[in-house]
Amino acid sequence: MILTLYAFSEWKYMTHGGRHVVFYYTGERTYFKSSVLRFRYQDEFSNTDEHIEAVQLESELYDHVVDKYFGSSYKVDYFIVELSHEFICYCTSEFHKINHLARTKLSRHAWMCDNLKAADYISYEIKPKWLGCGSNVFNHNKSKCPYCSHRKRASDNSDYCPSYLFSGDALYIEKALKNYFKDLDIQPNVVNSLIQIFLHDKAIHTLKRIFLKNCKLAHRICKSQHSRLTCNEFFEQYRAHISLKSTNDLFDFITTFSIKDCSLFIFPNHDISEGKIKIIDIDLKNIENLEKYLMCTIKCCCDPLHQYVC
């Protein structure tokens, strides 16, 4: 879909990460209200065709992974749009104003999807990698979780710890949520809805199993002779792997490792105990860094099914 946007100034910079920049819509046009544009950095690729291929692969991976591990109800509705050169120049310029060190070009192809942080939502964002990148995260005798370790280095005195949310204990979950929302006027029924989500939602339990599976796969791969693939070769084989729905330790490890870097947006329901979760940011990790991912996983290998808090 080719999208022509004239009122460039109605789109504002929102955030950026290692691979993407996000702009959100601030104007009054109904079609774009509560929408965001999610760009990849074009500098990762030598030409436009390679970039389009990467965007398509990212979309295929997102659909496949969320459907396979979580279910279609957890997906964010999106479509790929092609934007004008003038609009891309505007967004790139706005991004550089915010991030003075950035000299990255943005692609002409982007995801357009709902703004999960829109004002009419109460959303709670959590990234699973906060719980699984440090040393022996789920063993409180060894270290704190990565989030708390980073908070300590930043001299942040907050008592919030995301690992409480995966403890399976309603009292710990409630403590974490109250610390997170302590400066906001959040109604008790919203907190209760979030507690029920963290206790019972399928996505939360699936993520715990993914942590455990990723650790087991890392040990198994290290004991075997895995092949050395280039990124392009891996992408080609990954597509074949998806279409064949076969089992392969290498593909499963990269997939589960990538899922750990996703974002969960959790929306409590005011009227009933259940809410909903949307999953975003599932980007396939670079196969050339496989050794690093394996060592990182083995170093912090843990059983997230255990009840752990910092």
Short mmCIF file of C-alpha atoms in Angstrom, two decimals:
data_model
loop_
_atom_site.label_atom_id
_atom_site.label_comp_id
_atom_site.label_asym_id
_atom_site.label_seq_id
_atom_site.Cartn_x
_atom_site.Cartn_y
_atom_site.Cartn_z
CA MET A 1 0.00 0.00 0.00
CA ILE A 2 1.41 3.41 -0.99
CA LEU A 3 0.42 6.05 1.55
CA THR A 4 0.52 9.73 0.66
CA LEU A 5 0.84 11.99 3.69
CA TYR A 6 0.71 15.77 3.28
CA ALA A 7 0.44 17.14 6.84
CA PHE A 8 3.89 15.96 7.87
CA SER A 9 3.88 17.97 11.09
CA GLU A 10 0.94 15.92 12.41
CA TRP A 11 3.36 13.01 12.93
CA LYS A 12 5.68 13.30 15.95
CA TYR A 13 8.65 11.29 17.16
CA MET A 14 7.67 8.82 19.87
CA THR A 15 10.57 6.48 20.64
CA HIS A 16 13.35 4.41 19.09
CA GLY A 17 15.26 1.23 19.77
CA GLY A 18 18.05 -0.82 18.28
CA ARG A 19 16.26 -1.44 14.99
CA HIS A 20 13.22 0.83 14.81
CA VAL A 21 11.99 4.40 15.13
CA VAL A 22 8.34 5.06 15.97
CA PHE A 23 6.25 8.13 15.08
CA TYR A 24 2.70 8.72 16.33
CA TYR A 25 -0.16 10.70 14.82
CA THR A 26 -1.34 13.90 16.57
CA GLY A 27 -3.81 15.30 14.03
CA GLU A 28 -7.58 15.10 13.66
CA ARG A 29 -7.95 12.84 10.62
CA THR A 30 -10.07 9.88 11.64
CA TYR A 31 -8.18 7.40 9.46
CA PHE A 32 -4.89 7.99 11.27
CA LYS A 33 -6.11 8.60 14.83
CA SER A 34 -4.42 6.38 17.43
CA SER A 35 -1.93 5.17 14.80
CA VAL A 36 1.84 4.85 14.75
CA LEU A 37 4.40 4.34 12.01
CA ARG A 38 7.20 1.93 12.85
CA PHE A 39 10.29 2.38 10.63
CA ARG A 40 13.35 0.17 10.35
CA TYR A 41 16.77 1.76 9.97
CA GLN A 42 17.70 1.56 6.30
CA ASP A 43 21.45 1.74 6.98
CA GLU A 44 21.35 -1.93 7.97
CA PHE A 45 20.96 -2.83 4.29
CA SER A 46 22.94 -1.95 1.19
CA ASN A 47 19.93 -1.36 -1.05
CA THR A 48 16.16 -0.90 -1.04
CA ASP A 49 15.40 -4.46 -2.21
CA GLU A 50 17.27 -5.91 0.77
CA HIS A 51 15.33 -3.64 3.08
CA ILE A 52 11.95 -4.62 1.62
CA GLU A 53 12.99 -8.26 2.02
CA ALA A 54 13.82 -7.61 5.69
CA VAL A 55 10.48 -5.89 6.36
CA GLN A 56 8.62 -8.79 4.75
CA LEU A 57 10.61 -11.33 6.75
CA GLU A 58 9.93 -9.41 9.95
CA SER A 59 6.20 -9.49 9.20
CA GLU A 60 6.23 -13.20 8.37
CA LEU A 61 8.19 -13.95 11.54
CA TYR A 62 5.84 -11.88 13.71
CA ASP A 63 2.72 -13.59 12.34
CA HIS A 64 4.26 -17.06 12.57
CA VAL A 65 5.71 -16.71 16.08
CA VAL A 66 2.67 -15.11 17.72
CA ASP A 67 0.29 -17.60 16.09
CA LYS A 68 2.49 -20.57 17.05
CA TYR A 69 3.36 -19.69 20.64
CA PHE A 70 0.55 -17.42 21.81
CA GLY A 71 -2.44 -17.28 19.46
CA SER A 72 -3.81 -14.78 16.96
CA SER A 73 -5.67 -12.77 19.62
CA TYR A 74 -2.30 -11.53 20.92
CA LYS A 75 -1.27 -10.01 17.57
CA VAL A 76 -1.36 -6.31 16.79
CA ASP A 77 -3.19 -5.49 13.57
CA TYR A 78 -0.82 -3.83 11.10
CA PHE A 79 -0.18 -3.31 7.42
CA ILE A 80 2.96 -2.37 5.50
CA VAL A 81 2.95 1.04 3.84
CA GLU A 82 5.28 2.73 1.38
CA LEU A 83 5.88 6.39 2.16
CA SER A 84 7.02 9.31 0.03
CA HIS A 85 10.62 10.45 -0.09
CA GLU A 86 9.58 13.87 1.29
CA PHE A 87 7.83 12.33 4.29
CA ILE A 88 10.83 10.11 5.06
CA CYS A 89 13.12 13.16 4.92
CA TYR A 90 10.82 14.94 7.40
CA CYS A 91 10.78 11.99 9.83
CA THR A 92 14.54 11.50 9.54
CA SER A 93 15.13 15.19 10.28
CA GLU A 94 12.80 15.07 13.31
CA PHE A 95 14.56 11.96 14.61
CA HIS A 96 17.96 13.61 14.31
CA LYS A 97 16.71 16.60 16.32
CA ILE A 98 15.91 14.25 19.21
CA ASN A 99 18.89 11.96 18.87
CA HIS A 100 21.82 14.20 17.94
CA LEU A 101 24.20 11.28 17.55
CA ALA A 102 21.96 9.50 15.05
CA ARG A 103 22.74 9.74 11.36
CA THR A 104 20.54 6.84 10.39
CA LYS A 105 18.31 6.85 7.32
CA LEU A 106 14.76 5.60 7.75
CA SER A 107 13.20 3.21 5.29
CA ARG A 108 10.36 4.07 2.93
CA HIS A 109 8.50 0.96 4.07
CA ALA A 110 6.97 0.92 7.54
CA TRP A 111 4.42 -0.80 9.70
CA MET A 112 1.27 1.19 10.44
CA CYS A 113 -0.53 -0.11 13.51
CA ASP A 114 -2.47 0.99 16.59
CA ASN A 115 -0.77 3.25 19.10
CA LEU A 116 -0.72 0.97 22.15
CA LYS A 117 0.28 3.92 24.32
CA ALA A 118 -2.62 6.12 23.22
CA ALA A 119 -4.27 8.32 25.84
CA ASP A 120 -7.54 6.35 25.80
CA TYR A 121 -5.76 3.19 26.95
CA ILE A 122 -4.39 2.25 30.34
CA SER A 123 -1.46 0.12 29.24
CA TYR A 124 1.30 -1.58 31.12
CA GLU A 125 4.45 -2.49 29.18
CA ILE A 126 6.91 -5.18 30.19
CA LYS A 127 9.86 -6.69 28.31
CA PRO A 128 10.67 -10.32 29.18
CA LYS A 129 14.40 -9.70 28.65
CA TRP A 130 14.38 -7.65 31.86
CA LEU A 131 14.11 -10.97 33.64
CA GLY A 132 16.60 -13.11 31.78
CA CYS A 133 19.81 -11.31 30.82
CA GLY A 134 21.67 -11.25 34.11
CA SER A 135 23.56 -14.01 35.90
CA ASN A 136 21.26 -16.66 37.38
CA VAL A 137 18.32 -14.30 37.37
CA PHE A 138 15.84 -16.57 39.06
CA ASN A 139 18.25 -17.52 41.84
CA HIS A 140 18.08 -14.79 44.46
CA ASN A 141 21.27 -16.06 46.10
CA LYS A 142 23.27 -15.15 42.98
CA SER A 143 22.12 -11.79 41.66
CA LYS A 144 19.29 -9.36 41.11
CA CYS A 145 17.29 -9.28 37.90
CA PRO A 146 18.70 -7.06 35.10
CA TYR A 147 16.03 -4.40 35.66
CA CYS A 148 16.88 -4.01 39.35
CA SER A 149 20.63 -4.15 38.65
CA HIS A 150 20.28 -1.32 36.12
CA ARG A 151 18.04 0.65 38.50
CA LYS A 152 20.65 0.35 41.24
CA ARG A 153 23.42 1.62 38.95
CA ALA A 154 21.19 4.58 38.01
CA SER A 155 20.64 5.39 41.71
CA ASP A 156 16.91 4.79 41.32
CA ASN A 157 15.33 4.16 44.73
CA SER A 158 12.10 2.67 43.37
CA ASP A 159 10.91 -0.59 44.93
CA TYR A 160 9.43 -1.83 41.66
CA CYS A 161 10.75 -5.19 40.43
CA PRO A 162 9.30 -6.83 37.28
CA SER A 163 10.35 -10.32 38.38
CA TYR A 164 7.61 -10.15 41.04
CA LEU A 165 5.08 -10.25 38.21
CA PHE A 166 6.20 -13.72 37.12
CA SER A 167 6.37 -15.14 40.64
CA GLY A 168 2.91 -16.72 40.51
CA ASP A 169 2.18 -15.17 43.90
CA ALA A 170 -0.70 -12.66 44.05
CA LEU A 171 0.87 -10.74 46.96
CA TYR A 172 4.18 -10.21 45.15
CA ILE A 173 2.35 -9.25 41.93
CA GLU A 174 0.23 -6.72 43.81
CA LYS A 175 3.33 -5.23 45.45
CA ALA A 176 5.05 -4.79 42.08
CA LEU A 177 2.01 -3.13 40.51
CA LYS A 178 1.45 -0.76 43.42
CA ASN A 179 5.10 0.31 43.29
CA TYR A 180 4.87 0.81 39.53
CA PHE A 181 1.68 2.91 39.71
CA LYS A 182 2.42 4.65 43.03
CA ASP A 183 2.48 8.14 41.46
CA LEU A 184 -0.74 7.56 39.50
CA ASP A 185 -4.35 7.46 40.61
CA ILE A 186 -5.13 3.89 39.55
CA GLN A 187 -8.37 2.34 40.73
CA PRO A 188 -8.18 -0.90 42.79
CA ASN A 189 -10.26 -2.81 40.22
CA VAL A 190 -7.60 -2.04 37.57
CA VAL A 191 -4.87 -3.43 39.82
CA ASN A 192 -7.02 -6.50 40.51
CA SER A 193 -7.51 -7.04 36.78
CA LEU A 194 -3.75 -6.90 36.21
CA ILE A 195 -3.14 -9.36 39.06
CA GLN A 196 -5.51 -11.85 37.42
CA ILE A 197 -3.74 -11.42 34.09
CA PHE A 198 -0.32 -12.17 35.58
CA LEU A 199 -1.71 -15.15 37.47
CA HIS A 200 -3.72 -16.78 34.71
CA ASP A 201 -3.11 -15.38 31.22
CA LYS A 202 -1.79 -17.83 28.63
CA ALA A 203 0.92 -15.44 27.40
CA ILE A 204 2.53 -15.14 30.84
CA HIS A 205 2.75 -18.92 31.26
CA THR A 206 3.96 -19.31 27.67
CA LEU A 207 6.82 -16.86 28.29
CA LYS A 208 7.91 -18.86 31.34
CA ARG A 209 8.07 -22.00 29.20
CA ILE A 210 9.98 -20.14 26.48
CA PHE A 211 12.67 -19.09 28.98
CA LEU A 212 13.11 -22.70 30.04
CA LYS A 213 13.07 -24.03 26.46
CA ASN A 214 15.64 -21.43 25.35
CA CYS A 215 18.04 -22.56 28.09
CA LYS A 216 17.67 -26.23 27.17
CA LEU A 217 18.19 -25.50 23.47
CA ALA A 218 21.37 -23.52 24.20
CA HIS A 219 22.91 -26.46 26.05
CA ARG A 220 21.88 -28.91 23.32
CA ILE A 221 23.27 -26.75 20.50
CA CYS A 222 26.58 -26.26 22.29
CA LYS A 223 26.98 -30.04 22.55
CA SER A 224 26.32 -30.49 18.82
CA GLN A 225 28.13 -29.19 15.76
CA HIS A 226 25.92 -26.36 14.49
CA SER A 227 26.63 -25.07 10.99
CA ARG A 228 28.10 -21.65 10.30
CA LEU A 229 25.58 -19.73 8.21
CA THR A 230 25.57 -16.24 6.81
CA CYS A 231 22.54 -14.06 7.59
CA ASN A 232 21.13 -14.46 4.07
CA GLU A 233 21.53 -18.26 4.16
CA PHE A 234 19.86 -18.38 7.54
CA PHE A 235 16.92 -16.23 6.36
CA GLU A 236 16.41 -18.53 3.36
CA GLN A 237 16.46 -21.63 5.54
CA TYR A 238 14.25 -19.94 8.13
CA ARG A 239 11.57 -19.32 5.51
CA ALA A 240 11.75 -22.98 4.49
CA HIS A 241 11.59 -23.96 8.16
CA ILE A 242 8.41 -21.91 8.67
CA SER A 243 6.72 -23.30 5.57
CA LEU A 244 7.60 -26.89 6.45
CA LYS A 245 6.71 -26.42 10.13
CA SER A 246 9.63 -28.70 10.97
CA THR A 247 11.66 -28.87 14.16
CA ASN A 248 15.21 -27.55 14.25
CA ASP A 249 17.14 -26.64 17.40
CA LEU A 250 18.98 -23.73 15.78
CA PHE A 251 15.85 -22.07 14.42
CA ASP A 252 13.94 -22.72 17.62
CA PHE A 253 16.75 -21.24 19.72
CA ILE A 254 16.97 -18.04 17.64
CA THR A 255 13.18 -17.74 17.70
CA THR A 256 12.83 -18.20 21.45
CA PHE A 257 15.80 -15.89 22.09
CA SER A 258 14.13 -13.26 19.88
CA ILE A 259 10.84 -13.60 21.75
CA LYS A 260 12.61 -12.71 25.00
CA ASP A 261 13.22 -9.25 23.50
CA CYS A 262 9.56 -8.58 22.65
CA SER A 263 7.25 -6.10 24.36
CA LEU A 264 3.98 -6.98 26.06
CA PHE A 265 1.30 -4.32 26.30
CA ILE A 266 -1.22 -5.28 28.96
CA PHE A 267 -4.65 -3.69 29.09
CA PRO A 268 -6.71 -4.27 32.23
CA ASN A 269 -10.48 -4.39 32.04
CA HIS A 270 -12.44 -2.14 34.39
CA ASP A 271 -15.53 -4.35 34.58
CA ILE A 272 -14.30 -7.94 34.71
CA SER A 273 -11.24 -9.68 36.06
CA GLU A 274 -9.81 -10.49 32.63
CA GLY A 275 -7.98 -8.04 30.39
CA LYS A 276 -5.98 -8.45 27.23
CA ILE A 277 -2.36 -8.58 26.11
CA LYS A 278 -0.84 -7.51 22.80
CA ILE A 279 2.65 -8.58 21.75
CA ILE A 280 4.95 -6.46 19.58
CA ASP A 281 8.65 -6.15 18.68
CA ILE A 282 9.56 -9.70 17.71
CA ASP A 283 12.67 -9.14 15.61
CA LEU A 284 14.77 -12.09 14.49
CA LYS A 285 18.21 -11.92 16.05
CA ASN A 286 21.32 -11.81 13.88
CA ILE A 287 22.59 -15.36 13.32
CA GLU A 288 26.16 -14.03 13.12
CA ASN A 289 25.93 -13.37 16.87
CA LEU A 290 24.88 -16.94 17.64
CA GLU A 291 27.90 -17.68 19.84
CA LYS A 292 27.19 -14.59 21.92
CA TYR A 293 23.53 -15.52 22.36
CA LEU A 294 24.43 -19.08 23.37
CA MET A 295 26.97 -17.97 25.94
CA CYS A 296 24.64 -15.32 27.32
CA THR A 297 21.84 -17.85 27.67
CA ILE A 298 23.98 -20.52 29.30
CA LYS A 299 25.52 -18.01 31.69
CA CYS A 300 22.13 -16.95 32.98
CA CYS A 301 20.38 -20.27 32.44
CA CYS A 302 17.57 -20.53 34.88
CA ASP A 303 14.21 -22.13 35.53
CA PRO A 304 11.59 -19.35 35.38
CA LEU A 305 8.90 -21.74 36.59
CA HIS A 306 10.42 -21.37 40.04
CA GLN A 307 8.93 -18.61 42.14
CA TYR A 308 11.64 -15.99 42.27
CA VAL A 309 11.78 -12.39 43.39
CA CYS A 310 14.78 -10.09 43.86
#
